[in-house]
């Protein structure tokens, strides 16, 4: 059975197009056609009411949602709950993200993700393991008792996920360039974060396969005129990707606008770094024994340290437009096409184009989510 999505404004090709009908066949996009195309007859027709149809959002950093923190119970059920909570905000692909924890919890999280992939749980693209190989001085809310260097003995554990993608956030100074090369060779997408690596250390890591930077600016040594450091290296290098939290609190929007002038927009990804309160009525949660409260949309621990976000992807896209001055097409691509490319999934995810998976989000003029599709299946 075909579905014909008509009367929408679609982000496809070079920009936003109107007057075209999108045909879905099963889980995939079949074609973008004239509404009079014969294939529209006999299709289930969905009138989009002139609203904006975008590629479904892809979030590579999601700690929790729907009242669940992945670290608390790294199970397939938790991943399902988190995915459903974020889907309401347009996320159709995500990496459940485990913050620094013990090795047994990391093993369980990888096994749970593998089960989701084995059973075809829609929207699960892999796992993001954030830490524990992080610099104590830039730990943020990561529990110091879990932090440790990364040696050879842990490489096979970290490469254990057979399918999907594994993103590993580490501080380059907590391991060696050789191990970064091994991880990259093992299919891991290594991302630098919670780090005080120097410009030279970071550049060396890039040469060995470092692929990205986790929440650029946050959890990193500051950009210093005499020591460009990890932030300087992230902005100087033209090929690596940068995850950015655009909530108006984690980073001053001016700093993000400066970053956007340093390298092409294709190398930036909107991430939520979301905590359990997203898609939940709760305004607080417990993170490894510490109470985190959301006040004025900001997650902080008892000491006032930022502890992830209460941001959802639709909000991130709106903020990218309102705070960073981006056009809707660019903001949407930072939430879909560019993270898909980072994950090496850009051949079938993140674009509205023939043969791509039918992962879509419908937004109104206020950029509020009206409906989503994952692999052709609709839900509100
Ligand atoms: Zn972090």
Coordinates of C-alpha atoms and ligand atoms in Angstrom, one line a residue:
X1 CA 0.0 0.0 0.0
X2 CA 1.3 3.4 -1.0
X3 CA 0.8 6.6 1.0
X4 CA 0.7 9.9 -0.8
X5 CA 1.6 12.9 1.4
X6 CA 0.1 15.9 -0.4
X7 CA -0.2 19.7 0.0
X8 CA 2.9 20.1 2.2
X9 CA 6.0 22.2 2.0
X10 CA 8.9 19.7 1.9
X11 CA 12.6 20.1 2.6
X12 CA 13.9 18.2 -0.4
X13 CA 16.9 18.7 -2.6
X14 CA 18.1 22.3 -2.5
X15 CA 15.4 23.7 -0.3
X16 CA 11.8 23.8 0.6
X17 CA 9.4 22.9 -2.2
X18 CA 5.7 23.1 -2.6
X19 CA 3.2 21.6 -5.0
X20 CA 4.7 18.2 -4.9
X21 CA 3.4 14.9 -3.5
X22 CA 5.6 12.5 -1.6
X23 CA 4.9 8.9 -2.2
X24 CA 5.8 6.4 0.5
X25 CA 6.0 2.6 -0.3
X26 CA 6.3 0.5 2.8
X27 CA 9.2 1.7 4.9
X28 CA 10.8 3.9 2.2
X29 CA 10.3 7.0 0.2
X30 CA 9.4 6.1 -3.3
X31 CA 9.3 9.4 -5.2
X32 CA 8.5 13.1 -5.1
X33 CA 5.9 13.5 -7.9
X34 CA 3.3 15.8 -9.4
X35 CA 0.0 15.5 -7.6
X36 CA -1.5 14.3 -10.9
X37 CA 0.9 11.4 -11.1
X38 CA -1.0 8.2 -11.7
X39 CA 0.7 6.5 -8.7
X40 CA -1.2 8.9 -6.4
X41 CA -4.5 7.2 -7.4
X42 CA -5.2 4.2 -5.2
X43 CA -2.8 5.5 -2.5
X44 CA -3.8 6.4 1.0
X45 CA -3.8 10.2 0.7
X46 CA -2.7 12.3 3.7
X47 CA -3.3 16.1 3.3
X48 CA -0.5 17.9 5.1
X49 CA -2.5 21.1 5.2
X50 CA 0.3 23.3 3.8
X51 CA 2.6 22.4 6.8
X52 CA 6.3 21.8 6.8
X53 CA 7.5 18.2 6.2
X54 CA 11.1 17.7 7.2
X55 CA 13.4 14.7 7.5
X56 CA 12.9 13.0 10.9
X57 CA 15.3 14.3 13.5
X58 CA 18.4 12.4 14.5
X59 CA 19.7 12.9 18.0
X60 CA 23.1 11.4 18.8
X61 CA 23.0 12.3 22.5
X62 CA 20.0 11.3 24.5
X63 CA 20.5 10.4 28.2
X64 CA 16.8 10.0 29.0
X65 CA 13.2 10.8 28.4
X66 CA 9.7 9.9 29.5
X67 CA 10.9 9.8 33.1
X68 CA 13.6 7.3 32.4
X69 CA 17.4 7.7 32.7
X70 CA 19.3 5.2 30.6
X71 CA 22.0 4.8 33.2
X72 CA 19.4 3.8 35.9
X73 CA 18.2 0.8 33.9
X74 CA 20.0 0.1 30.6
X75 CA 17.4 -2.2 29.2
X76 CA 15.5 -2.4 25.9
X77 CA 12.4 -1.2 27.8
X78 CA 14.2 2.0 28.8
X79 CA 15.3 2.6 25.3
X80 CA 11.8 2.1 24.0
X81 CA 10.4 4.6 26.6
X82 CA 13.1 7.2 25.8
X83 CA 12.5 6.8 22.1
X84 CA 8.7 7.2 22.4
X85 CA 9.2 10.3 24.6
X86 CA 11.4 12.0 22.1
X87 CA 9.4 11.0 19.1
X88 CA 6.7 13.4 20.1
X89 CA 9.3 16.1 19.5
X90 CA 10.2 14.9 16.0
X91 CA 13.1 12.5 16.8
X92 CA 12.9 9.5 14.6
X93 CA 16.5 8.2 15.1
X94 CA 18.6 8.4 18.2
X95 CA 21.5 7.0 20.2
X96 CA 20.6 6.2 23.8
X97 CA 23.5 7.7 25.7
X98 CA 25.2 6.3 28.8
X99 CA 27.1 8.7 30.9
X100 CA 30.2 7.6 32.9
X101 CA 29.4 4.4 34.8
X102 CA 31.0 1.1 35.7
X103 CA 32.0 -1.5 33.1
X104 CA 29.2 -3.8 34.0
X105 CA 26.7 -1.1 33.3
X106 CA 28.4 -0.3 30.0
X107 CA 28.2 -4.0 29.0
X108 CA 24.5 -4.1 29.9
X109 CA 23.8 -0.9 27.9
X110 CA 25.5 -2.3 24.8
X111 CA 23.6 -5.6 25.2
X112 CA 20.3 -3.8 25.5
X113 CA 21.0 -1.7 22.4
X114 CA 22.0 -4.9 20.5
X115 CA 18.6 -6.4 21.5
X116 CA 16.8 -3.4 20.2
X117 CA 18.7 -3.6 16.9
X118 CA 18.1 -7.4 16.7
X119 CA 14.3 -7.0 17.2
X120 CA 14.1 -4.0 14.8
X121 CA 13.0 -1.4 17.4
X122 CA 12.3 1.5 15.2
X123 CA 14.4 4.6 15.7
X124 CA 17.3 3.0 17.6
X125 CA 20.5 3.7 15.6
X126 CA 23.1 2.5 18.1
X127 CA 24.6 3.7 21.3
X128 CA 26.5 6.6 22.6
X129 CA 28.9 5.8 25.4
X130 CA 29.9 9.1 27.0
X131 CA 32.8 8.4 29.3
X132 CA 34.2 7.2 31.7
X133 CA 37.4 8.0 29.9
X134 CA 37.1 11.7 30.7
X135 CA 39.3 14.4 32.3
X136 CA 38.4 14.9 36.0
X137 CA 38.9 18.7 35.6
X138 CA 36.1 18.9 32.9
X139 CA 33.8 16.2 34.3
X140 CA 30.7 18.3 34.6
X141 CA 28.2 16.1 36.4
X142 CA 30.0 12.8 35.6
X143 CA 30.8 10.9 38.8
X144 CA 34.5 11.1 39.6
X145 CA 34.5 7.6 41.0
X146 CA 33.9 6.2 37.5
X147 CA 36.5 8.2 35.6
X148 CA 39.5 6.2 34.3
X149 CA 42.0 6.1 31.6
X150 CA 41.3 4.0 28.5
X151 CA 43.8 1.2 27.8
X152 CA 44.0 -1.7 25.3
X153 CA 42.1 -4.1 27.5
X154 CA 38.8 -2.3 27.0
X155 CA 38.8 -1.9 23.2
X156 CA 37.0 -5.1 22.5
X157 CA 34.3 -4.3 25.0
X158 CA 33.7 -0.9 23.4
X159 CA 33.6 -2.5 20.0
X160 CA 31.1 -5.1 21.0
X161 CA 27.9 -3.7 19.4
X162 CA 27.6 -5.7 16.2
X163 CA 25.1 -3.5 14.3
X164 CA 24.1 0.1 14.4
X165 CA 26.6 2.7 15.4
X166 CA 28.7 3.2 18.5
X167 CA 29.8 6.7 19.4
X168 CA 32.4 6.9 22.2
X169 CA 33.1 10.2 23.9
X170 CA 36.5 10.3 25.4
X171 CA 39.1 12.8 26.4
X172 CA 42.1 12.3 24.1
X173 CA 44.5 12.9 27.0
X174 CA 43.0 9.9 28.8
X175 CA 44.1 7.4 26.2
X176 CA 46.7 7.1 23.4
X177 CA 46.6 8.0 19.7
X178 CA 47.2 4.2 19.0
X179 CA 44.0 3.3 20.9
X180 CA 42.0 5.9 19.1
X181 CA 43.2 4.4 15.9
X182 CA 42.2 0.9 17.1
X183 CA 38.7 2.1 18.1
X184 CA 38.3 3.9 14.7
X185 CA 39.4 0.7 12.9
X186 CA 36.9 -1.2 15.0
X187 CA 34.1 0.9 13.7
X188 CA 33.7 3.2 16.7
X189 CA 32.9 6.9 16.0
X190 CA 35.3 8.5 18.5
X191 CA 34.2 11.9 19.7
X192 CA 36.3 14.2 22.0
X193 CA 34.7 15.7 25.0
X194 CA 35.1 16.5 28.7
X195 CA 38.7 17.2 27.9
X196 CA 41.6 19.6 28.3
X197 CA 43.5 18.2 25.4
X198 CA 45.9 20.6 23.8
X199 CA 45.6 21.7 20.2
X200 CA 48.5 19.3 19.3
X201 CA 46.9 16.3 21.2
X202 CA 43.6 16.9 19.5
X203 CA 45.1 17.3 16.1
X204 CA 47.0 14.1 16.5
X205 CA 43.8 12.3 17.6
X206 CA 42.0 13.6 14.5
X207 CA 44.8 12.2 12.4
X208 CA 44.3 8.8 14.1
X209 CA 40.5 8.7 13.4
X210 CA 38.8 11.1 15.9
X211 CA 35.6 11.9 14.1
X212 CA 33.8 14.5 16.2
X213 CA 33.4 16.7 19.3
X214 CA 30.8 16.2 22.0
X215 CA 28.8 19.3 22.9
X216 CA 31.3 21.7 21.6
X217 CA 32.5 24.3 24.2
X218 CA 30.8 22.5 27.2
X219 CA 33.1 20.3 29.2
X220 CA 36.2 21.6 27.4
X221 CA 39.1 23.9 28.2
X222 CA 38.3 27.4 27.2
X223 CA 39.5 28.9 23.9
X224 CA 42.6 30.8 25.0
X225 CA 44.6 33.2 22.7
X226 CA 47.8 31.5 23.7
X227 CA 46.5 27.9 23.8
X228 CA 43.8 27.1 21.2
X229 CA 43.3 23.7 22.8
X230 CA 40.5 21.3 22.0
X231 CA 38.0 24.0 21.0
X232 CA 40.5 25.7 18.7
X233 CA 41.3 22.3 17.1
X234 CA 37.6 21.5 16.7
X235 CA 37.0 24.8 14.9
X236 CA 40.3 24.7 12.9
X237 CA 39.7 21.3 11.4
X238 CA 37.3 21.3 8.5
X239 CA 36.1 17.7 8.5
X240 CA 35.2 16.7 12.0
X241 CA 31.7 17.1 13.3
X242 CA 30.6 19.1 16.3
X243 CA 27.5 18.4 18.4
X244 CA 26.0 21.6 19.8
X245 CA 23.5 22.2 22.5
X246 CA 21.3 25.2 21.5
X247 CA 19.2 25.9 24.5
X248 CA 20.4 29.5 25.2
X249 CA 22.0 28.4 28.4
X250 CA 24.8 25.9 27.8
X251 CA 26.6 28.1 25.3
X252 CA 26.1 31.8 24.5
X253 CA 24.5 32.0 21.1
X254 CA 27.2 34.4 20.0
X255 CA 29.9 31.7 20.6
X256 CA 27.9 29.3 18.6
X257 CA 27.5 31.8 15.8
X258 CA 31.3 32.3 15.8
X259 CA 31.7 28.5 15.6
X260 CA 29.4 28.4 12.6
X261 CA 31.7 30.9 10.8
X262 CA 34.7 28.7 11.3
X263 CA 33.6 25.6 9.4
X264 CA 30.9 24.5 7.1
X265 CA 27.4 24.1 8.5
X266 CA 27.4 20.5 7.3
X267 CA 29.7 19.7 10.2
X268 CA 27.4 20.8 13.0
X269 CA 24.7 18.6 14.6
X270 CA 22.0 19.7 17.0
X271 CA 21.9 17.4 20.0
X272 CA 19.6 17.5 23.0
X273 CA 21.8 15.9 25.7
X274 CA 18.3 15.3 27.2
X275 CA 17.5 14.1 30.6
X276 CA 14.5 12.1 31.9
X277 CA 12.2 15.1 32.3
X278 CA 11.8 15.5 28.5
X279 CA 8.4 14.1 27.6
X280 CA 7.6 13.6 31.3
X281 CA 5.6 15.6 33.9
X282 CA 8.5 15.4 36.4
X283 CA 10.6 18.4 37.1
X284 CA 13.4 16.6 38.9
X285 CA 15.2 13.2 38.8
X286 CA 18.0 11.4 40.5
X287 CA 21.3 11.1 38.7
X288 CA 23.7 8.6 40.4
X289 CA 22.4 9.5 43.8
X290 CA 22.2 13.3 43.2
X291 CA 19.0 15.2 42.7
X292 CA 18.8 17.2 39.5
X293 CA 16.1 19.8 39.2
X294 CA 14.7 21.6 36.2
X295 CA 14.2 25.3 36.9
X296 CA 13.4 27.7 34.1
X297 CA 14.1 25.0 31.6
X298 CA 17.6 24.3 33.0
X299 CA 18.8 21.0 34.6
X300 CA 21.2 21.7 37.5
X301 CA 22.5 19.6 40.5
X302 CA 22.5 20.9 44.1
X303 CA 25.7 22.8 43.3
X304 CA 24.3 24.5 40.3
X305 CA 26.4 22.5 37.8
X306 CA 24.6 22.0 34.5
X307 CA 23.4 18.4 34.2
X308 CA 22.3 17.7 30.7
X309 CA 19.2 19.5 29.4
X310 CA 15.5 19.7 29.3
X311 CA 15.7 20.3 25.6
X312 CA 13.9 18.4 22.9
X313 CA 14.9 18.3 19.2
X314 CA 12.0 20.5 18.0
X315 CA 13.1 23.0 20.6
X316 CA 16.7 22.8 19.4
X317 CA 15.5 23.5 15.8
X318 CA 13.4 26.4 16.9
X319 CA 16.4 27.8 18.9
X320 CA 18.7 27.3 16.0
X321 CA 16.4 29.6 14.0
X322 CA 15.7 32.2 16.7
X323 CA 19.0 32.3 18.6
X324 CA 21.5 31.5 15.8
X325 CA 19.7 33.2 12.9
X326 CA 19.7 30.1 10.7
X327 CA 17.0 29.5 8.1
X328 CA 14.7 26.7 8.7
X329 CA 16.2 24.4 6.1
X330 CA 19.7 24.7 7.6
X331 CA 18.4 24.2 11.1
X332 CA 16.5 21.2 10.1
X333 CA 19.5 19.7 8.3
X334 CA 21.5 20.1 11.4
X335 CA 19.0 17.9 13.1
X336 CA 18.7 15.3 10.4
X337 CA 21.0 15.2 7.4
X338 CA 24.2 16.2 9.1
X339 CA 24.0 13.8 12.1
X340 CA 23.0 11.1 9.6
X341 CA 26.2 11.9 7.7
X342 CA 28.2 11.8 10.9
X343 CA 26.9 8.4 11.7
X344 CA 27.7 7.1 8.2
X345 CA 24.0 6.6 7.6
X346 CA 23.6 9.5 5.1
X347 CA 22.8 7.1 2.3
X348 CA 19.4 6.2 3.8
X349 CA 18.6 8.6 6.6
X350 CA 18.3 12.3 7.0
X351 CA 17.0 13.4 3.7
X352 CA 13.6 13.4 1.8
X353 CA 14.7 11.6 -1.3
X354 CA 13.8 8.4 -3.2
X355 CA 14.9 5.2 -1.6
X356 CA 15.5 6.8 1.8
X357 CA 13.8 5.5 4.9
X358 CA 10.5 7.2 5.3
X359 CA 11.4 9.0 8.6
X360 CA 9.6 12.3 8.6
X361 CA 8.4 15.0 10.8
X362 CA 5.5 17.4 10.1
X363 CA 5.7 20.9 11.8
X364 CA 3.4 23.8 11.9
X365 CA 4.4 27.4 11.3
X366 CA 5.6 27.7 14.9
X367 CA 7.8 24.7 14.4
X368 CA 5.8 22.6 16.7
X369 CA 5.5 18.9 15.8
X370 CA 2.2 17.7 14.4
X371 CA 3.0 14.2 13.3
X372 CA 6.0 11.9 12.7
X373 CA 6.7 8.8 10.6
X374 CA 9.3 6.2 11.3
X375 CA 9.9 3.8 8.4
X376 CA 6.6 4.8 6.9
X377 CA 4.6 4.2 10.1
X378 CA 2.8 7.3 11.3
X379 CA 2.2 8.4 14.8
X380 CA 1.3 11.7 16.4
Ligands
LIG1 ZN1 28.7 15.6 28.6

